[in-house]
């Protein structure tokens, strides 16, 4: 059901319509079609009102006589800030030049873009919605522009969508873009997938019936649907497997959505009682969520007619999250944290959102002209993650190569500041020991301990580094170890 537009949103539409009057898109339609399409996308993603209004106004400052201070007067500081962010970014070359002054040494566009956007992730969300609509209408542009936009989408925007766990967006963007980057290959693979699905259709019907009967017998409530593999992800996987299609095990997949986590594991049991699981192909991303927050059980089985079939099992919330991702939830979480912080309650963002906080801190440091260790930042943002456990069994997600102090500061700066030792898997260890995936880490503290400058050498995450530096500067003392 569609919500009625609020008065502020209606007003923004009026202002944008007037501002863009007489302008047309390459498709020949009035320009306002585009900002309204961006508005609709942002609504579908569940974004807040300021973001939606900024989406409606996102091209006005750059392309019309409307100014940023007009927007500030009419719609407030926050909307103006967002529009300004999108405007700066939309002129990609200028934006990149600005970043160049910060980061002359990196050619990594993805990283540069992330840092430029680090301030407010909502700028990025608007940019993603803008890009999505431009891709949907890309056929109106000349071929060289099509290719340029499509390539940039595959290199920068689709990975970003993945990073935010916006699954639907990632698939739509990547497939739209891939069609322009390599039309021949796109058609070839699209045909292959269609042919494969057609040949599997009959046997899938039968499997769906078997699964339905078995789950009903166990009284598990569920929804069953087919998942179609995206062309671009098939393209990438084929490249990894020497173009051998027989090594791609998830060409066809069935998705089972259930009510809760217990039902996820029960359902996995039901599936395995019907079909033979393939060795080494059971993945539990529920107990250990992926870095972007994705959760699901995956298993590949051999069916009775010797087909390879993947099952994906998850709860409704996990499914919702896998498709729409962090966009809305980040804003929600941050609001909640700010409120609680004002009330004197200190909480942490969920770990799958911490990388955004780290980006924000990095962006702030760069703006203040401070030095940033890019290698460490990159490691932290893109390296493989490990999951380690507290003695109570809480999962802490850290970049590979993290040390005990990274873990301690992740728990709390009070813990980090007072570390005197560490036990790993129940055995005394030392602060130079790299943590391994699955380790149980117990930090030993003493209230008499103070942070040491030498600890900077025993830390790899910007998060921990920032906290330690903050404390060292505050203490004034150099606390030589
Ligand atoms: Mn636009």
Short mmCIF file of N, CA and C in Angstrom, two decimals, residues 32 71 86 184 272 274 330 337 345 353 392 425 432 461 478 481:
data_model
loop_
_atom_site.label_atom_id
_atom_site.label_comp_id
_atom_site.label_asym_id
_atom_site.label_seq_id
_atom_site.Cartn_x
_atom_site.Cartn_y
_atom_site.Cartn_z
N UNK A 32 11.73 16.20 -15.02
CA UNK A 32 11.24 15.88 -13.68
C UNK A 32 10.94 14.38 -13.51
N UNK A 71 17.48 25.89 -0.79
CA UNK A 71 17.07 24.58 -0.27
C UNK A 71 17.13 24.55 1.25
N UNK A 86 25.47 15.10 -2.92
CA UNK A 86 25.20 14.46 -4.21
C UNK A 86 25.72 15.33 -5.35
N UNK A 184 27.58 -9.22 -26.36
CA UNK A 184 27.61 -10.57 -26.95
C UNK A 184 27.62 -11.63 -25.84
N UNK A 272 18.05 -32.51 3.65
CA UNK A 272 19.09 -33.55 3.60
C UNK A 272 18.52 -34.96 3.75
N UNK A 274 15.83 -35.82 2.25
CA UNK A 274 15.26 -36.14 0.94
C UNK A 274 16.33 -36.35 -0.13
N UNK A 330 20.82 1.36 8.51
CA UNK A 330 21.92 2.16 9.01
C UNK A 330 21.40 3.44 9.63
N UNK A 337 21.11 5.16 18.21
CA UNK A 337 22.32 5.29 19.01
C UNK A 337 22.49 6.71 19.52
N UNK A 345 23.16 6.51 27.59
CA UNK A 345 23.34 5.08 27.37
C UNK A 345 24.28 4.87 26.19
N UNK A 353 27.85 -2.85 10.68
CA UNK A 353 27.79 -1.45 10.27
C UNK A 353 29.04 -0.67 10.66
N UNK A 392 32.01 -15.37 26.67
CA UNK A 392 30.57 -15.60 26.80
C UNK A 392 29.92 -16.07 25.50
N UNK A 425 41.97 -19.19 23.45
CA UNK A 425 41.51 -20.57 23.61
C UNK A 425 41.97 -21.16 24.94
N UNK A 432 51.14 -9.72 20.60
CA UNK A 432 51.57 -9.74 19.20
C UNK A 432 50.97 -10.91 18.43
N UNK A 461 43.56 -2.09 13.38
CA UNK A 461 42.30 -1.45 12.96
C UNK A 461 42.29 0.04 13.29
N UNK A 478 53.28 10.49 28.10
CA UNK A 478 53.62 9.68 26.96
C UNK A 478 53.63 8.20 27.32
N UNK A 481 56.42 2.62 27.33
CA UNK A 481 56.39 1.26 27.89
C UNK A 481 57.79 0.71 27.99
#
